[in-house]
XYZ file of C-alpha atoms in Angstrom:
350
model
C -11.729 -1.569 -1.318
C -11.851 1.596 0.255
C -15.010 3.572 -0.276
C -15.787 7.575 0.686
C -16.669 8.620 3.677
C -20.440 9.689 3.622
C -21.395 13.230 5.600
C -24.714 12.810 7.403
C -26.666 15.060 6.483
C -30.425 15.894 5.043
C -28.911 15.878 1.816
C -25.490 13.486 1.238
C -22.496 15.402 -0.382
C -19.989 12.132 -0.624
C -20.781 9.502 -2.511
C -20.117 5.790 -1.417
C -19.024 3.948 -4.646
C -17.189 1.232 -5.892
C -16.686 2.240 -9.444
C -14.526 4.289 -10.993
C -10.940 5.220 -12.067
C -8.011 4.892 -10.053
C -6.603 7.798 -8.493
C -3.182 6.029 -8.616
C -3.701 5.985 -4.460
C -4.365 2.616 -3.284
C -7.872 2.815 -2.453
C -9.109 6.078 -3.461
C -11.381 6.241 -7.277
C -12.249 9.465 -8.945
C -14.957 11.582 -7.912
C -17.703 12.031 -10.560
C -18.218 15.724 -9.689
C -15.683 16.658 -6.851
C -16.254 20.846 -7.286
C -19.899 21.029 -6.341
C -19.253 18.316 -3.417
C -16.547 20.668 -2.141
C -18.435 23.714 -2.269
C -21.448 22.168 -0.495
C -18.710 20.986 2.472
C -17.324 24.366 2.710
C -20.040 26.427 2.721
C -21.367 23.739 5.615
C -18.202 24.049 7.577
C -18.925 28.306 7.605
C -22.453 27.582 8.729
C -21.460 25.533 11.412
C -19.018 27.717 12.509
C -21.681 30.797 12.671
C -24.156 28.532 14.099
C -22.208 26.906 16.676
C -18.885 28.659 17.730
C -18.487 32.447 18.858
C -16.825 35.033 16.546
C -14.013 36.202 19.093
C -13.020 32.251 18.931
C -10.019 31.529 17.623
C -10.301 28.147 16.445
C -13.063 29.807 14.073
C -11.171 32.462 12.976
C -8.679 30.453 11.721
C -10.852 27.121 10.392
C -13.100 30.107 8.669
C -10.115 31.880 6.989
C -9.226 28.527 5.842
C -12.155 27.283 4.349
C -13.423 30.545 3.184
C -9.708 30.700 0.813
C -10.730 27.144 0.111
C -13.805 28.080 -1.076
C -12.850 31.340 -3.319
C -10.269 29.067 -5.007
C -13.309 26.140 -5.414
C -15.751 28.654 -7.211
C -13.130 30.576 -8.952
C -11.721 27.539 -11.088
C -14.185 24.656 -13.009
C -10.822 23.197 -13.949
C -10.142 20.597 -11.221
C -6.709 20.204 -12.179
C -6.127 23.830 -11.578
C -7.727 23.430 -7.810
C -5.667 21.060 -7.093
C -2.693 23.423 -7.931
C -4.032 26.109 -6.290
C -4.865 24.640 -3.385
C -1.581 22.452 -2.835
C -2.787 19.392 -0.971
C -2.898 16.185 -3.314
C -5.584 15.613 -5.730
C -9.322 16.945 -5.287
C -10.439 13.670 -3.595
C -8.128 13.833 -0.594
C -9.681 17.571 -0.029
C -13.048 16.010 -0.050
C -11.897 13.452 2.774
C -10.246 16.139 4.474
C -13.196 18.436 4.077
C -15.540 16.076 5.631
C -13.184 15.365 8.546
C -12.997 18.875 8.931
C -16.778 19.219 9.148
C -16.931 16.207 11.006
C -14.522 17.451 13.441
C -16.009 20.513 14.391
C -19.252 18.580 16.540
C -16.767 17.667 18.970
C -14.911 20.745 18.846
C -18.444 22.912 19.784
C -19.375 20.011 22.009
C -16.298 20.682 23.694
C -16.556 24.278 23.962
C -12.942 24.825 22.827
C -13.596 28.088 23.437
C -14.529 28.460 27.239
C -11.285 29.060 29.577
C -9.883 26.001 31.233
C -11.684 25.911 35.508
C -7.942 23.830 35.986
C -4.787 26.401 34.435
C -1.946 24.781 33.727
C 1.340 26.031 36.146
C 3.068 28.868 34.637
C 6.407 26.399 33.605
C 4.180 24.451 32.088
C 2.314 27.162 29.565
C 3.180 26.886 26.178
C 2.576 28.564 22.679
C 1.540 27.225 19.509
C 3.786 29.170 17.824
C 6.587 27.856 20.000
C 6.505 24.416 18.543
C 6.711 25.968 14.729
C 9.304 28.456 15.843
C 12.602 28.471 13.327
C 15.051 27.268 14.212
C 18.235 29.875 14.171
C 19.604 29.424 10.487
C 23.288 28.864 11.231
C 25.502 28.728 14.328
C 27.609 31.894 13.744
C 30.840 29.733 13.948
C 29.354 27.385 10.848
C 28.459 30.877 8.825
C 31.415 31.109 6.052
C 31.755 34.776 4.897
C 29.881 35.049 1.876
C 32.990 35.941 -0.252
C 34.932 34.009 -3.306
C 37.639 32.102 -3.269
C 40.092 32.487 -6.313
C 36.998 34.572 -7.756
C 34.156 31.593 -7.494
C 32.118 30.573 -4.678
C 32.646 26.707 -4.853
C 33.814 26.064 -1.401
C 29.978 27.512 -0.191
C 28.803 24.468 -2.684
C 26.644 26.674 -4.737
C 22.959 26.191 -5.490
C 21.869 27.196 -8.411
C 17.917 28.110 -9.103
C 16.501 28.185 -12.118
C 12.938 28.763 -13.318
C 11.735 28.240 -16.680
C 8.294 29.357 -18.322
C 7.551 27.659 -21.525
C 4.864 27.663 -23.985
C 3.828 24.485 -22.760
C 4.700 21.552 -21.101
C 5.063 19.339 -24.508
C 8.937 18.235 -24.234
C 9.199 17.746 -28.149
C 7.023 21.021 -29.418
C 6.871 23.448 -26.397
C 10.075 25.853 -25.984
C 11.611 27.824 -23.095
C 10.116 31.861 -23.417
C 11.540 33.041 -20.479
C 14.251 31.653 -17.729
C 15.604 33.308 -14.276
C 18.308 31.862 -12.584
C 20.031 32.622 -9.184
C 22.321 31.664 -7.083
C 22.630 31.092 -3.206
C 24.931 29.463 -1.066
C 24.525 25.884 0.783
C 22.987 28.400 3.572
C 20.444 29.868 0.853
C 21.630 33.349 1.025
C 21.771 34.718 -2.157
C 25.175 35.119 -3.989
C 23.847 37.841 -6.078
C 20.532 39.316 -5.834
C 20.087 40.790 -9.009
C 20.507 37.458 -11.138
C 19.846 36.271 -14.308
C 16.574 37.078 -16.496
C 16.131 36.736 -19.610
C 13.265 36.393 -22.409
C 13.670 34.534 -25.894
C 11.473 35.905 -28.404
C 8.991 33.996 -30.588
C 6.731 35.606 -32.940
C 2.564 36.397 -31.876
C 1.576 33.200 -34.235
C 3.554 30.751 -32.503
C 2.065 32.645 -28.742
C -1.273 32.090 -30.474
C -0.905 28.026 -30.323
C -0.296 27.771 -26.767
C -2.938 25.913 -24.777
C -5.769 27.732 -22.707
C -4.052 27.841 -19.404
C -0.283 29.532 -20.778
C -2.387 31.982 -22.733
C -4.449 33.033 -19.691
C -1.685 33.175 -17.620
C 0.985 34.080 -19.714
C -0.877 37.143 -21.086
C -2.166 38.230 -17.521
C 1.463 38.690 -16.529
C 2.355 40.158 -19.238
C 5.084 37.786 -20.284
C 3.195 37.180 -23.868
C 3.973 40.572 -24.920
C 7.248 40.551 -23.529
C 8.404 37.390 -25.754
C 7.136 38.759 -28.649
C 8.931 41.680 -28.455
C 11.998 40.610 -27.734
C 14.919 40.223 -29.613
C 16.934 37.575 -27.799
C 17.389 34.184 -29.819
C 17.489 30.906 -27.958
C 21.190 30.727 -28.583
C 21.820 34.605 -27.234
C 19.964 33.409 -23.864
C 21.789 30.357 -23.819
C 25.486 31.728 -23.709
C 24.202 34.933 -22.094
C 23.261 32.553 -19.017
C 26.270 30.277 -19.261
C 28.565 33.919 -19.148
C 26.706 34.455 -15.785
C 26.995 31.225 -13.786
C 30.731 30.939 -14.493
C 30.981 34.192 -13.114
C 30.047 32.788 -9.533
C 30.764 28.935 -10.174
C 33.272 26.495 -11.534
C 32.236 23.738 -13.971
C 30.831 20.599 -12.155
C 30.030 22.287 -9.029
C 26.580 24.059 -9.138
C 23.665 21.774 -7.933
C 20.535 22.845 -10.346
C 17.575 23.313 -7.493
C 13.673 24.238 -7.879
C 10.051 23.319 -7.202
C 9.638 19.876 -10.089
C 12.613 21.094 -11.050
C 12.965 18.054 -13.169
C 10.886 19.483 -15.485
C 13.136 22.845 -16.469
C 16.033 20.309 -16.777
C 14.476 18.311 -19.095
C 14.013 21.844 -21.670
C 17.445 23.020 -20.643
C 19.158 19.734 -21.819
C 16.878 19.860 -25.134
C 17.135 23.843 -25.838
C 20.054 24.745 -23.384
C 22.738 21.664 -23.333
C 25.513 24.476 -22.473
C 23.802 25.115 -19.353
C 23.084 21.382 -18.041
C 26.603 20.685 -19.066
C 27.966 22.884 -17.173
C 26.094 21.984 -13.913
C 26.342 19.009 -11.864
C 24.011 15.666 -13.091
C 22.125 16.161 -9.314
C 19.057 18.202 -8.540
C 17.604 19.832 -5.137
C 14.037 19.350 -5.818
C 12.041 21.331 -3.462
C 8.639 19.964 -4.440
C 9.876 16.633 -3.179
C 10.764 18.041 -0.121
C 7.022 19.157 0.314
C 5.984 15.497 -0.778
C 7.556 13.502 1.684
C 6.964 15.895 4.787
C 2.862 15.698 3.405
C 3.290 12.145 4.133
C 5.829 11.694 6.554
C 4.564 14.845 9.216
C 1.718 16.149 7.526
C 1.399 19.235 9.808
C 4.439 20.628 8.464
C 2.817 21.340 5.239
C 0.320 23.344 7.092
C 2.539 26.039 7.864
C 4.712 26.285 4.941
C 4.352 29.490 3.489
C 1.976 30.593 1.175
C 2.654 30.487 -2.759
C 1.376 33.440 -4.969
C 1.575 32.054 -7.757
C 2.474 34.984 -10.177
C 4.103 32.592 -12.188
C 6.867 34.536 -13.750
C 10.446 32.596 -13.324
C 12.027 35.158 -10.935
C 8.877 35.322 -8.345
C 9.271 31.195 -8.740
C 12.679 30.593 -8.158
C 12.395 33.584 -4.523
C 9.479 31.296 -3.408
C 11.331 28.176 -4.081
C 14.174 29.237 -1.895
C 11.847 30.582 1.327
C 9.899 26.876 0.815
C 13.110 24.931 1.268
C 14.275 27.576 3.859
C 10.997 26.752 5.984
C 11.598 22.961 5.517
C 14.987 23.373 6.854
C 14.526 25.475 9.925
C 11.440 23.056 11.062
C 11.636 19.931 9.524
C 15.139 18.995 9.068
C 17.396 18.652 12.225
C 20.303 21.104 12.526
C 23.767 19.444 13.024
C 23.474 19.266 16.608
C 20.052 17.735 17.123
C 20.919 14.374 15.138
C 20.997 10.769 17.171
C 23.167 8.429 15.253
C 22.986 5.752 17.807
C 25.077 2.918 17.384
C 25.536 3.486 13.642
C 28.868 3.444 11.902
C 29.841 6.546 10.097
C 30.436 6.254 6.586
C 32.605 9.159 5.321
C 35.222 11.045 7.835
């Protein structure tokens, strides 16, 4: 069995243990009190950094700016459900692992002296940047780039994507209902096909608002979304045809792929509250958030680089981050047409 890592120290901040939950990864149990562990690691990764490295370093510049988010986002929540979301790398026990290898790390980084300039330079042909290894890739060859214009008034032949974001009153399939839905649509090259889009908010009266859980109401109301739903006039059924009117505008029947971050999720409320709408799109999904899953396992550094969520949670700001997340994954994760080694396998479709 797998046990936590311990940090060395005066005073231990891991635990070793082999009790508890499952985490539901092999290995890995629950932490009995992850936030104050975390807190105690970040805070000793800043000291460290003071104590050991000097300020005009880069390496830490960036480690601090790191941890010191990190950190903000540690003391700001009690929830830890809510720093996992917030801080986007797997549940609170991997952070304390990668904490501690963080801490660990940075001995050997000040024994090192990461810092000092190299006594043997490397030949100017051989001198490279960082930033050249994350560099995107160019988006399209300009003889792949279709003119972003219809065909017989739709834009099928681009094999439309359509985004849609959903808030709800919850995430309780059989009581919580849709309050608010954006959708948008982009081509296969993730330009957008209209950049004003859909919005729309369904009303529900201030009694029903009342009844949502802690976390909707806190959020909901500090966007001002809350307000917005009770006031409105829109029915579920208004929103529902109002949305269906718009995506036939731009795409045929069949043909629009339904794409987001758990995008699973909004589909299962459209086909409860909105069946026009899932009808009307293709059975497939682009999932974005799976994307992000398999490159955090696959090539974790990717994930490093991706590009930072806000978070405002309202459906439009959701969907525009959704589409630069899978735009990053594209231009440096996935391999462009030309950069692809079949080898000796047989090619399925012509």
């Amino acid at each position: 069995m797998r046990q936590f890592r311990v940090l060395r120290q005066a005073q231990e901040v891991l635990i070793r243990s082999g009790k508890g939950n499952p985490t539901g990864l092999t290995g890995i149990l629950q932490h009995p009190n992850p936030r104050p562990v975390l807190i105690k690691l970040y805070n000793s990764t800043l000291t460290k950094l003071k104590e050991k490295f000097p300020e005009e370093s880069v390496y830490r510049k960036s480690v601090e700016t790191l941890t010191k988010s990190r950190l903000a986002i540690v003391e700001a929540n009690d929830v830890v459900e809510q720093i996992e979301q917030k801080i986007g790398c797997g549940l609170v026990e991997e952070l304390i692992i990668q904490a501690n290898e963080e801490y660990e790390l940075l001995h050997k980084m000040a024994e090192w002296r990461v810092w000092d300039e190299l006594e043997e330079k490397p030949l100017p042909d051989h001198m490279f940047k960082i930033s050249d290894i994350f560099k995107p890739k160019v988006e399209v060859q300009a003889d792949e780039l279709e003119e972003l214009r219809p065909v017989n008034g739709k834009y099928d032949h681009l094999l439309p994507i359509v985004w849609i974001d959903c808030e709800m009153t919850g995430l309780d399939l059989l009581n919580d209902h849709i309050i608010e839905i954006c959708a948008l649509v982009t081509d296969k090259h993730l330009r957008l096909i209209d950049e004003v889009g859909f919005e729309a908010v369904i009303h529900y009266p201030e009694e029903r608002m009342n009844q949502m859980d802690e976390w909707c109401r806190t959020h909901h109301g500090d966007s001002g979304l809350t307000k917005k739903v009770i006031e409105s006039s829109n029915t579920l059924q208004d929103v529902e045809n109002q949305l269906l009117a718009y995506l036939s505008k731009y795409v045929s029947k069949g043909v629009g792929i339904l794409a987001g971050n758990s995008v699973h999720v909004d589909r299962q409320f459209l086909c409860k509250e909105m069946p026009k709408i899932t009808d009307y799109l293709t059975y497939r999904i682009i999932d974005v958030s799976s994307v992000m899953e398999i490159s955090r396992r696959h090539n974790p550094r990717v994930n490093e680089y991706s590009p930072e969520k806000v978070g405002a949670h309202t459906a439009r700001s959701d969907i525009l981050e959704s589409i630069n997340q899978l735009k990053y994954y594209r231009d440096v994760y996935f391999k462009g047409p030309g950069e692809v080694d079949f080898g000796s396998r047989k090619r399925r479709h012509a």
